[in-house]
Amino acid sequence: MHWQTSRFRLDLSRPLVMGIVNVTPDSFSDGGRHADTAAALRHGEQLLKDGADILDIGGESTRPGSPRVPLEVELARVLPVVRAAVSWGVPLSVDTYKSAVMQQVLDLGADIINDIAALREPGAAEAVAAHPACGVCLMHMHRDPQTMQVQPMAGDVLPPVLSFLELRAQALQALGVDKARIVLDPGIGFGKTVEQNFALLARQGELLAAGYPLLAGWSRKSALGAVTGLDAPQRTIPSVAAAVLAAERGAHVLRVHDVRETVQALKILAAVQAAAPRPGPP
Ligand code: 7PM
């Protein structure tokens, strides 16, 4: 299996690690300050040294209940980082739901659009479809970042998540986007209860049966805090455990903060898989 992106056709025969690069402003700045750009670029370089396969650049926090970031602010944060990082020759993803951001980062040469809203904002699907080859990650989110945890999903989480993602993927293909460009993501933590999040991992095979590559974003999520009692900065080990379990259950891309630790742990999974007897000719 492969993931077609703007400049790279990514081999998904082993799980890829997508390192998170948040372009967040220092204290009172609105972002776009040279220092914020430089800090994000330094962080991205470190993640590549740590073994990241893809960098995911984001300029808006989607923390439950967080205010929306105006378009100009998000552009000021993200564009300078993308402009510099495209020259590194590594797959670059941009975490945004705004069509104007998508358009501009694709013009700069970004490889992947990672959208927590699955291209539901006006013009977003068209912006992706207008590009000849960019990759796209479609994520399931219940309601929106402001309201998703106020009233989480009810009942069996699998059918609504699966049908939503399949519908979004079909809508995109109807606009002319090749299936090979599309990756799906159940959206861990986005409007689900703790139990529903873990059901999405336990039953990940049912998501994979849709026939698309899967991205799993467990890194530092609150479901891990609910089980361990740890605050977000202390959730590295639970995050690595969840990433390895997701990979073992067939996830193709792992979106993580702690790249070095995740890459180390995935080497053990690879060793186990290499040692497993393969079904062969009788
Ligand atoms: C605050 C709370 C800040 C939560 C950021 C977040 C995902 C994503 C995010 C995911 C994909 C985070 C989230 N999560 N994109 N963007 N999948 N595809 O924990 O799970 O990074 S933002």
Coordinates of C-alpha atoms and ligand atoms in Angstrom, one line a residue:
M1 CA 0.0 0.0 0.0
H2 CA 1.2 3.5 -0.8
W3 CA 0.1 7.1 0.0
Q4 CA 0.3 9.5 -3.0
T5 CA 1.3 13.0 -1.9
S6 CA 2.5 16.1 -3.9
R7 CA 6.2 15.1 -4.2
F8 CA 6.4 11.6 -2.6
R9 CA 4.7 8.3 -3.0
L10 CA 5.0 7.0 0.5
D11 CA 5.5 3.3 1.1
L12 CA 3.1 2.2 3.9
S13 CA 4.4 -1.4 4.2
R14 CA 5.9 -0.3 7.6
P15 CA 4.2 2.3 9.9
L16 CA 5.2 5.9 9.2
V17 CA 5.8 8.3 12.0
M18 CA 4.3 11.8 11.5
G19 CA 6.0 14.3 13.9
I20 CA 3.9 17.1 15.3
V21 CA 5.3 20.7 14.8
N22 CA 3.1 23.2 16.5
V23 CA 3.7 26.8 15.5
T24 CA 2.5 28.4 18.6
P25 CA 3.3 32.0 19.5
D26 CA 5.5 33.0 22.4
S27 CA 3.4 34.7 25.1
F28 CA 1.9 37.9 23.6
S29 CA 2.8 37.6 19.9
D30 CA 0.2 36.7 17.3
G31 CA 2.6 34.4 15.6
G32 CA 4.6 35.0 12.5
R33 CA 7.4 36.5 14.5
H34 CA 10.8 35.4 13.4
A35 CA 11.4 33.7 16.8
D36 CA 8.3 31.6 16.5
T37 CA 9.2 30.5 13.0
A38 CA 12.7 29.7 14.0
A39 CA 11.6 27.7 17.0
A40 CA 9.2 25.6 14.9
L41 CA 11.9 25.0 12.3
R42 CA 14.4 23.9 15.0
H43 CA 11.8 21.5 16.4
G44 CA 11.0 20.1 13.0
E45 CA 14.8 19.5 12.4
Q46 CA 15.0 17.7 15.7
L47 CA 12.0 15.5 14.9
L48 CA 13.7 14.5 11.6
K49 CA 16.9 13.6 13.4
D50 CA 14.7 11.5 15.8
G51 CA 13.4 9.6 12.8
A52 CA 10.2 11.3 11.7
D53 CA 9.0 10.3 8.2
I54 CA 6.6 13.2 7.9
L55 CA 6.3 16.6 9.6
D56 CA 2.8 17.9 10.4
I57 CA 2.8 21.6 10.8
G58 CA -0.1 23.2 12.6
G59 CA -0.9 26.9 13.5
E60 CA -4.2 26.5 15.4
S61 CA -4.8 24.6 18.6
T62 CA -7.9 22.5 18.3
R63 CA -8.0 21.9 22.1
P64 CA -11.6 21.3 23.1
G65 CA -13.3 24.6 23.9
S66 CA -10.4 26.7 22.4
P67 CA -11.2 29.8 20.5
R68 CA -10.8 29.8 16.7
V69 CA -7.7 31.4 15.3
P70 CA -8.3 34.1 12.7
L71 CA -7.2 33.2 9.1
E72 CA -4.5 36.0 9.0
V73 CA -3.0 34.7 12.3
E74 CA -2.9 31.1 11.1
L75 CA -1.3 32.1 7.8
A76 CA 1.3 34.3 9.6
R77 CA 2.2 31.3 11.8
V78 CA 2.2 28.5 9.2
L79 CA 3.4 30.0 5.8
P80 CA 7.0 31.0 6.9
V81 CA 7.5 27.6 8.4
V82 CA 6.2 25.8 5.3
R83 CA 8.2 28.1 3.0
A84 CA 11.4 27.1 4.7
A85 CA 10.7 23.5 5.4
V86 CA 9.7 22.5 1.8
S87 CA 13.3 22.9 0.9
W88 CA 14.3 20.1 3.3
G89 CA 12.9 17.5 0.8
V90 CA 10.9 15.6 3.4
P91 CA 7.1 15.0 3.3
L92 CA 5.4 18.0 4.8
S93 CA 1.8 17.9 6.1
V94 CA -0.2 20.9 7.2
D95 CA -2.9 20.6 9.9
T96 CA -5.6 23.0 8.9
Y97 CA -9.4 23.1 8.1
K98 CA -9.3 26.4 6.3
S99 CA -9.4 26.3 2.5
A100 CA -7.3 29.5 2.2
V101 CA -4.5 28.0 4.2
M102 CA -4.7 24.8 2.2
Q103 CA -4.5 26.7 -1.1
Q104 CA -1.5 28.7 0.0
V105 CA 0.5 25.9 1.5
L106 CA -0.1 23.7 -1.6
D107 CA 1.1 26.6 -3.7
L108 CA 4.3 26.6 -1.5
G109 CA 4.8 22.9 -2.2
A110 CA 3.3 21.2 0.9
D111 CA 2.7 17.5 0.3
I112 CA -0.3 16.6 2.5
I113 CA -3.4 18.4 3.9
N114 CA -4.3 17.1 7.3
D115 CA -7.9 18.2 8.1
I116 CA -9.6 17.5 11.4
A117 CA -12.8 18.6 9.7
A118 CA -12.4 16.2 6.7
L119 CA -12.7 19.0 4.1
R120 CA -16.2 20.1 5.2
E121 CA -15.4 23.9 5.3
P122 CA -16.5 25.7 2.1
G123 CA -13.9 25.4 -0.7
A124 CA -11.7 22.9 1.2
A125 CA -12.5 19.8 -0.9
E126 CA -12.2 22.0 -4.1
A127 CA -8.7 23.3 -3.0
V128 CA -7.5 19.7 -2.5
A129 CA -9.1 18.5 -5.8
A130 CA -7.6 21.4 -7.7
H131 CA -4.1 20.0 -6.9
P132 CA -2.9 17.2 -9.1
A133 CA -1.5 14.9 -6.4
C134 CA -1.4 16.2 -2.8
G135 CA -2.2 13.7 -0.1
V136 CA -5.0 14.3 2.3
C137 CA -5.9 12.9 5.7
L138 CA -9.7 13.0 6.5
M139 CA -10.4 12.9 10.2
H140 CA -13.7 12.2 12.0
M141 CA -14.8 14.8 14.5
H142 CA -18.1 14.8 16.4
R143 CA -19.5 18.4 16.3
D144 CA -16.7 21.0 16.3
P145 CA -13.7 21.9 18.6
Q146 CA -15.9 24.2 20.7
T147 CA -18.7 21.8 21.4
M148 CA -17.3 18.2 20.8
Q149 CA -16.8 17.3 24.4
V150 CA -19.9 19.0 25.7
Q151 CA -22.1 16.2 24.3
P152 CA -19.9 13.3 23.1
M153 CA -21.2 10.7 20.7
A154 CA -23.9 8.3 21.9
G155 CA -23.8 4.5 21.5
D156 CA -21.6 2.3 19.3
V157 CA -18.9 4.6 17.9
L158 CA -17.9 2.5 15.0
P159 CA -20.7 2.7 12.5
P160 CA -21.1 6.5 12.5
V161 CA -17.3 7.1 12.3
L162 CA -16.9 4.6 9.5
S163 CA -19.8 5.8 7.4
F164 CA -18.8 9.5 7.9
L165 CA -15.2 8.8 6.7
E166 CA -16.4 6.7 3.8
L167 CA -18.8 9.4 2.7
R168 CA -16.2 12.1 2.9
A169 CA -13.7 9.9 0.9
Q170 CA -16.3 9.2 -1.8
A171 CA -17.3 12.9 -2.0
L172 CA -13.6 13.8 -2.6
Q173 CA -13.2 11.1 -5.3
A174 CA -16.3 12.4 -7.0
L175 CA -14.4 15.7 -7.4
G176 CA -11.6 13.7 -9.2
V177 CA -9.2 12.9 -6.4
D178 CA -7.5 9.5 -6.8
K179 CA -8.2 7.1 -3.9
A180 CA -4.4 6.6 -3.5
R181 CA -4.2 10.2 -2.1
I182 CA -6.6 9.6 0.7
V183 CA -5.9 8.4 4.3
L184 CA -8.6 8.1 7.0
D185 CA -8.4 8.9 10.7
P186 CA -11.0 8.0 13.4
G187 CA -10.1 11.2 15.3
I188 CA -9.1 10.0 18.7
G189 CA -10.4 12.4 21.4
F190 CA -12.6 14.5 19.1
G191 CA -16.0 14.2 20.7
K192 CA -15.7 10.6 22.0
T193 CA -15.9 9.2 25.5
V194 CA -12.8 7.5 26.9
E195 CA -14.4 4.1 26.2
Q196 CA -15.3 5.0 22.7
N197 CA -11.7 6.1 22.0
F198 CA -10.4 2.7 23.2
A199 CA -13.1 0.9 21.1
L200 CA -11.7 2.7 18.1
L201 CA -8.3 1.0 18.8
A202 CA -9.7 -2.4 19.9
R203 CA -11.8 -2.5 16.7
Q204 CA -9.4 -0.7 14.4
G205 CA -9.6 -3.7 11.9
E206 CA -13.2 -2.7 11.1
L207 CA -11.9 0.8 10.1
L208 CA -9.2 -0.8 7.9
A209 CA -11.8 -2.9 6.2
A210 CA -13.0 0.2 4.4
G211 CA -9.8 -0.2 2.2
Y212 CA -8.0 3.1 2.9
P213 CA -4.8 3.6 4.8
L214 CA -5.4 4.6 8.5
L215 CA -3.7 7.4 10.5
A216 CA -3.9 7.1 14.3
G217 CA -3.4 10.1 16.6
W218 CA -3.2 9.0 20.2
S219 CA -0.3 11.2 21.2
R220 CA -0.8 12.7 24.7
K221 CA -4.6 12.5 24.3
S222 CA -6.8 12.8 27.4
A223 CA -8.1 9.2 27.1
L224 CA -4.5 8.2 28.0
G225 CA -4.7 10.6 31.0
A226 CA -8.0 9.1 32.1
V227 CA -6.4 5.6 32.3
T228 CA -3.0 6.6 33.8
G229 CA -3.8 9.7 35.8
L230 CA -1.0 11.5 34.0
D231 CA -1.1 15.1 32.8
A232 CA -0.4 15.7 29.0
P233 CA 3.4 16.5 29.3
Q234 CA 3.8 13.2 31.2
R235 CA 2.0 11.0 28.7
T236 CA 5.0 9.9 26.6
I237 CA 5.0 6.2 27.7
P238 CA 1.2 5.8 27.4
S239 CA 1.4 7.5 24.0
V240 CA 4.1 5.2 22.7
A241 CA 2.1 2.2 24.0
A242 CA -1.0 3.3 22.1
A243 CA 1.0 4.1 19.0
V244 CA 2.6 0.6 19.0
L245 CA -0.8 -1.1 19.7
A246 CA -2.3 0.9 16.8
A247 CA 0.6 -0.1 14.5
E248 CA 0.3 -3.7 15.6
R249 CA -3.4 -3.5 14.6
G250 CA -2.5 -2.2 11.2
A251 CA -2.4 1.6 11.4
H252 CA -0.2 3.0 8.6
V253 CA 0.6 6.5 9.9
L254 CA 1.2 7.4 13.6
R255 CA 0.9 11.1 14.5
V256 CA 3.1 11.7 17.5
H257 CA 4.8 14.3 19.6
D258 CA 7.5 12.0 20.9
V259 CA 9.1 10.8 17.7
R260 CA 12.4 9.4 19.2
E261 CA 10.6 7.2 21.7
T262 CA 8.0 6.0 19.2
V263 CA 10.6 5.1 16.6
Q264 CA 12.5 3.1 19.2
A265 CA 9.4 1.2 20.2
L266 CA 8.4 0.5 16.6
K267 CA 11.7 -1.3 16.1
I268 CA 10.6 -3.9 18.6
L269 CA 7.3 -4.3 16.7
A270 CA 9.2 -4.7 13.4
A271 CA 11.4 -7.4 15.0
V272 CA 8.4 -9.3 16.3
Q273 CA 6.7 -9.1 12.9
A274 CA 9.9 -10.2 11.1
A275 CA 10.1 -13.2 13.4
A276 CA 6.4 -14.2 13.0
P277 CA 5.7 -17.2 10.8
R278 CA 4.2 -16.0 7.5
P279 CA 1.4 -17.9 5.9
G280 CA 3.0 -19.5 2.9
P281 CA 2.5 -22.3 0.4
P282 CA 1.5 -25.6 2.0
Ligands
7PM1 C1 -5.0 20.7 21.8 C2 -5.8 19.5 21.9 C3 -4.2 20.9 20.8 C4 -5.7 18.6 20.9 C5 -4.1 19.9 19.8 C6 -4.9 18.8 19.9 C7 -5.2 15.1 15.4 C8 -4.9 15.9 14.3 C9 -4.9 17.0 16.2 C10 -5.5 13.7 15.2 C11 -5.1 14.2 12.8 C12 -3.5 17.0 19.1 C13 -4.7 17.8 18.8 N1 -5.2 15.8 16.6 N2 -4.9 15.5 13.1 N3 -4.7 17.1 14.8 N4 -5.4 13.3 13.9 N5 -5.1 13.7 11.6 O1 -3.4 16.3 20.2 O2 -5.8 12.9 16.1 O3 -2.4 17.2 18.5 S1 -4.8 18.4 17.2

